[in-house]
Coordinates of C-alpha atoms in Angstrom, one line a residue:
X1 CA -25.1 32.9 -3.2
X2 CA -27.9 30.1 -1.8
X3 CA -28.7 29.9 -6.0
X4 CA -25.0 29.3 -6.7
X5 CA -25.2 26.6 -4.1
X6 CA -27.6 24.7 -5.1
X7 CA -26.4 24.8 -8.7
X8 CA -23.1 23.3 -7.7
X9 CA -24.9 20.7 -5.3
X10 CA -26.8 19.8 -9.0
X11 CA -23.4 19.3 -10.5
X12 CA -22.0 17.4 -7.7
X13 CA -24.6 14.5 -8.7
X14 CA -23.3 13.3 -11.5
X15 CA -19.7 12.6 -10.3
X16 CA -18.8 9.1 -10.5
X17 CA -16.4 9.8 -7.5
X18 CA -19.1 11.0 -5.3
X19 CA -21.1 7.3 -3.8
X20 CA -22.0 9.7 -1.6
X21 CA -22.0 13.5 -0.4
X22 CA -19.8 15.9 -1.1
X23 CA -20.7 19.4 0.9
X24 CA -19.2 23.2 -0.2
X25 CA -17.3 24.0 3.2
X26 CA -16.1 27.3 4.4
X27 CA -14.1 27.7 7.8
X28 CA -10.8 29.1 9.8
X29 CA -9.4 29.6 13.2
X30 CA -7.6 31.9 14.6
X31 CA -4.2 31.1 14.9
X32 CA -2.8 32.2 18.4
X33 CA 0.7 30.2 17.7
X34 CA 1.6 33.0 14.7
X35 CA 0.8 35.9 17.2
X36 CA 2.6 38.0 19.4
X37 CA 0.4 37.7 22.8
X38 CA 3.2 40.4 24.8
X39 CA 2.5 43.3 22.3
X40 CA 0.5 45.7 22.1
X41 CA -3.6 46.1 21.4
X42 CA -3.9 46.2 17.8
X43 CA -0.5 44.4 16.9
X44 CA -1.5 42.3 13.5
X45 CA -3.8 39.4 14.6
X46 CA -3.1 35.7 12.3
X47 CA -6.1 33.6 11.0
X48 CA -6.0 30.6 8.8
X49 CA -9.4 30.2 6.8
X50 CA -9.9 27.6 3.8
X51 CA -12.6 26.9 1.2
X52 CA -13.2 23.3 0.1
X53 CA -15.3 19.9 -0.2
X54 CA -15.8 17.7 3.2
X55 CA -16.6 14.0 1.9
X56 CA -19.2 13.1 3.8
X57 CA -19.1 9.2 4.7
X58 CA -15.6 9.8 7.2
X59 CA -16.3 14.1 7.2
X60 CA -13.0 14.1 5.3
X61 CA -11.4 18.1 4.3
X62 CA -10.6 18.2 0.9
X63 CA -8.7 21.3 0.4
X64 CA -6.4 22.6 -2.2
X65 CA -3.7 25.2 -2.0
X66 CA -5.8 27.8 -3.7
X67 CA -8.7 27.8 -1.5
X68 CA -6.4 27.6 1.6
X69 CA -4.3 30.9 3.3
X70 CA -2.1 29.9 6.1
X71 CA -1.3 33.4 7.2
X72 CA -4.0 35.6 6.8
X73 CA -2.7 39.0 9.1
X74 CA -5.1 41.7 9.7
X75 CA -5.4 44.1 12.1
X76 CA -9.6 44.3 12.7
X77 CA -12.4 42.5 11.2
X78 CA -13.2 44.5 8.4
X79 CA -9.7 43.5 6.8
X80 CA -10.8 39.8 7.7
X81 CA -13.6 40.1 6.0
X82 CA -12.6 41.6 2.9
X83 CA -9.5 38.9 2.7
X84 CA -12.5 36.0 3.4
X85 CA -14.5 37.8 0.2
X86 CA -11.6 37.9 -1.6
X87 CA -10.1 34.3 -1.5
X88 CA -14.0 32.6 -1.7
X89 CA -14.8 35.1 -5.1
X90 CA -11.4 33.9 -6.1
X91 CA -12.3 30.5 -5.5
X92 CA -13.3 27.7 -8.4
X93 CA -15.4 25.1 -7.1
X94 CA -15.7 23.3 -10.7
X95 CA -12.4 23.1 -11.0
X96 CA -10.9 21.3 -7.8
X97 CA -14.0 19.0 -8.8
X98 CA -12.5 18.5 -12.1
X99 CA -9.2 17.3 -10.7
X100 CA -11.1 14.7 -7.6
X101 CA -13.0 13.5 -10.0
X102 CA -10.0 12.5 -12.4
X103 CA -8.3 10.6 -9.1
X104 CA -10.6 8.0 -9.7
X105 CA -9.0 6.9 -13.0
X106 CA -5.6 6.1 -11.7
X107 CA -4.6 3.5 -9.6
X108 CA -1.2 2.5 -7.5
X109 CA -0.6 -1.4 -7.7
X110 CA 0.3 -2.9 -3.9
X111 CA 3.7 -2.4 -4.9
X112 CA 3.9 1.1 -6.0
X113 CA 1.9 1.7 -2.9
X114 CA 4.6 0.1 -0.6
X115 CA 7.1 2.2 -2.3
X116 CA 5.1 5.2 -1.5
X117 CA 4.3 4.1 1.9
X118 CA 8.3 4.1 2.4
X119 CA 9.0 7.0 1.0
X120 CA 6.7 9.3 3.1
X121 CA 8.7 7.8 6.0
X122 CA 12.2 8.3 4.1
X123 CA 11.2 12.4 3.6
X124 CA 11.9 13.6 6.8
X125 CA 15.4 12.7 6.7
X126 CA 16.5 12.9 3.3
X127 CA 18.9 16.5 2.9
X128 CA 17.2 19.6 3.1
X129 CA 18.6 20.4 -0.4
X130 CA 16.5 16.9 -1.8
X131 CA 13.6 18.1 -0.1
X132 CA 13.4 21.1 -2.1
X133 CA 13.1 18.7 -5.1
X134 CA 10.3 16.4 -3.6
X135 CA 6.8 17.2 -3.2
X136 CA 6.5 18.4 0.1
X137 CA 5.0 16.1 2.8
X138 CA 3.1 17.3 6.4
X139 CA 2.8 13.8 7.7
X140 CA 4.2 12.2 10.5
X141 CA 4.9 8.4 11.0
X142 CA 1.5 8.7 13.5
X143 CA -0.9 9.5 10.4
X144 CA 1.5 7.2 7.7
X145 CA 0.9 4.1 10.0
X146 CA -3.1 5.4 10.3
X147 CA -3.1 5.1 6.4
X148 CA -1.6 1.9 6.2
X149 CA -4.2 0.4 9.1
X150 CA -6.5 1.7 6.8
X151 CA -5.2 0.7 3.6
X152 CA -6.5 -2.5 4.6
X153 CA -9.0 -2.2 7.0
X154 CA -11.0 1.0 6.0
X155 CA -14.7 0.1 5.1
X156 CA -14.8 3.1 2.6
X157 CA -11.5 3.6 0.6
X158 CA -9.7 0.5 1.7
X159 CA -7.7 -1.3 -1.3
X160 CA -9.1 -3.9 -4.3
X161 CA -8.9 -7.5 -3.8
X162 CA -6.2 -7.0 -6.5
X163 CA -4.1 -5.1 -3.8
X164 CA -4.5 -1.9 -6.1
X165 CA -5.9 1.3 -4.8
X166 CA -7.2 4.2 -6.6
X167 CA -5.9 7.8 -6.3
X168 CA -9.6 8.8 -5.2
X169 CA -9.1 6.3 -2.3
X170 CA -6.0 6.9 -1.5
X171 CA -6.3 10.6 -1.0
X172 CA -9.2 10.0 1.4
X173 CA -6.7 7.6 3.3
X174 CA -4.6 10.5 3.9
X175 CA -7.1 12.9 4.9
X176 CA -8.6 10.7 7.4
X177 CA -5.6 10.2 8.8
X178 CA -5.3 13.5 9.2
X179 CA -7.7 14.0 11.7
X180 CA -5.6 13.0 14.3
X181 CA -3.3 16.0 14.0
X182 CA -3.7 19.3 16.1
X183 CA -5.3 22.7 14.6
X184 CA -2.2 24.4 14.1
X185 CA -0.9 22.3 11.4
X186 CA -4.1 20.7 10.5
X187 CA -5.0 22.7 7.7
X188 CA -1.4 22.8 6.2
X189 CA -1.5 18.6 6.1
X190 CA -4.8 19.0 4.6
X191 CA -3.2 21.0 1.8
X192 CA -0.1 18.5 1.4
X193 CA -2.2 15.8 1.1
X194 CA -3.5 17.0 -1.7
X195 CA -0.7 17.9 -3.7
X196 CA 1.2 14.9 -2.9
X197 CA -1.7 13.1 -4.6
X198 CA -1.8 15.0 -7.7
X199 CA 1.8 15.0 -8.3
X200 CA 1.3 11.2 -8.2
X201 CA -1.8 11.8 -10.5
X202 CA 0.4 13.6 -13.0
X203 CA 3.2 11.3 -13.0
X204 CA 0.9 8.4 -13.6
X205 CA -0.8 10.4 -16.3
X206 CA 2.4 12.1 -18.3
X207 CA 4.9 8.3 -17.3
X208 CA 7.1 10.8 -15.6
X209 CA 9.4 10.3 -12.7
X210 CA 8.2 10.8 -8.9
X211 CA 10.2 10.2 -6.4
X212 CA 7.9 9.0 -4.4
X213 CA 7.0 5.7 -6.4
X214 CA 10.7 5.3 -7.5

């Protein structure tokens, strides 16, 4: 394993996207709101664990859906354990690097961000049937207003002078932003974030509609 580390580290150098660190992180918490604390000793215990990238210049979370389980229920640690084997084996390191790296070649002009900006404020209250359309987004007008603060003011991933703003950027908007929200939902924001992103990616990419630049 310490090989296999050091061999992605090696990799990791060569990415334009990475001006500076980008460090393999493993973690979890046990998640006390998804259990039942009245039953019984050896009810089925809830744990949310994640494998991704932390950028080091803010200590942002970059995590993707598949290195990310939101309900991980076992009932004693060797279970744990053996789910925790199972999703970092399953786990492609290469290939969520693949995808940060290409966020760096699209960009969102001041306007399209503006239009994005209002959108992730719209979500909430569009109809739940829309919603099942849309890209899911985890954020709150707290972290939106963080990420336009820092849209402008943000010393690392703050815009162009042209007003534009790169996907790579933007993303790392969001997830500092997100370390404002509480553990229980933390992890799930992280995850949005990232899809939210590369849906945008794609659409950019393939001229397709999103509904969040429309």
């Amino acid at each position: 394993m310490r090989g296999w580390l050091l061999s992605l580290k090696f990799r990791l150098s060569g990415l334009k996207l990475m001006a500076t660190p980008m460090s393999l992180t493993i973690g979890g918490v046990k998640a006390y709101n998804q259990d039942n604390l009245y039953g019984r000793k050896g009810n089925d215990e809830h744990f949310k664990v994640f494998i991704g990238f932390q950028n080091k210049v803010c200590t942002n979370l970059c995590v993707w859906s598949d290195g990310f389980v939101g309900d991980l229920t076992v009932r004693n640690v060797g279970q744990l354990k053996a789910c925790i084997r199972s999703l970092i084996e399953s786990y492609n390191a290469v290939h969520q690097l693949h995808h940060l790296q290409q966020l760096t070649n699209y960009s969102l002009s001041e306007h399209q961000f503006a239009t994005l900006i209002g959108r992730c404020r719209m979500y909430p209250h569009v109809p739940r049937a829309m919603q099942q359309e849309i890209s899911p987004l985890r954020f709150g007008d707290a972290q939106i207003n963080t990420v336009v603060t820092d849209y402008y003011k943000d010393s690392s991933f703050c815009k162009m002078e042209t007003g534009e703003i790169n996907l790579w950027r933007l993303y790392n908007l969001l997830t500092n932003a997100n370390k404002s929200t509480y553990i229980d939902s933390f992890l799930e924001r992280s995850v949005s974030a990232y899809a939210l992103v590369e849906q945008i990616k794609s659409s950019l990419q393939h001229r397709t509609y999103n509904w969040y630049l429309s």
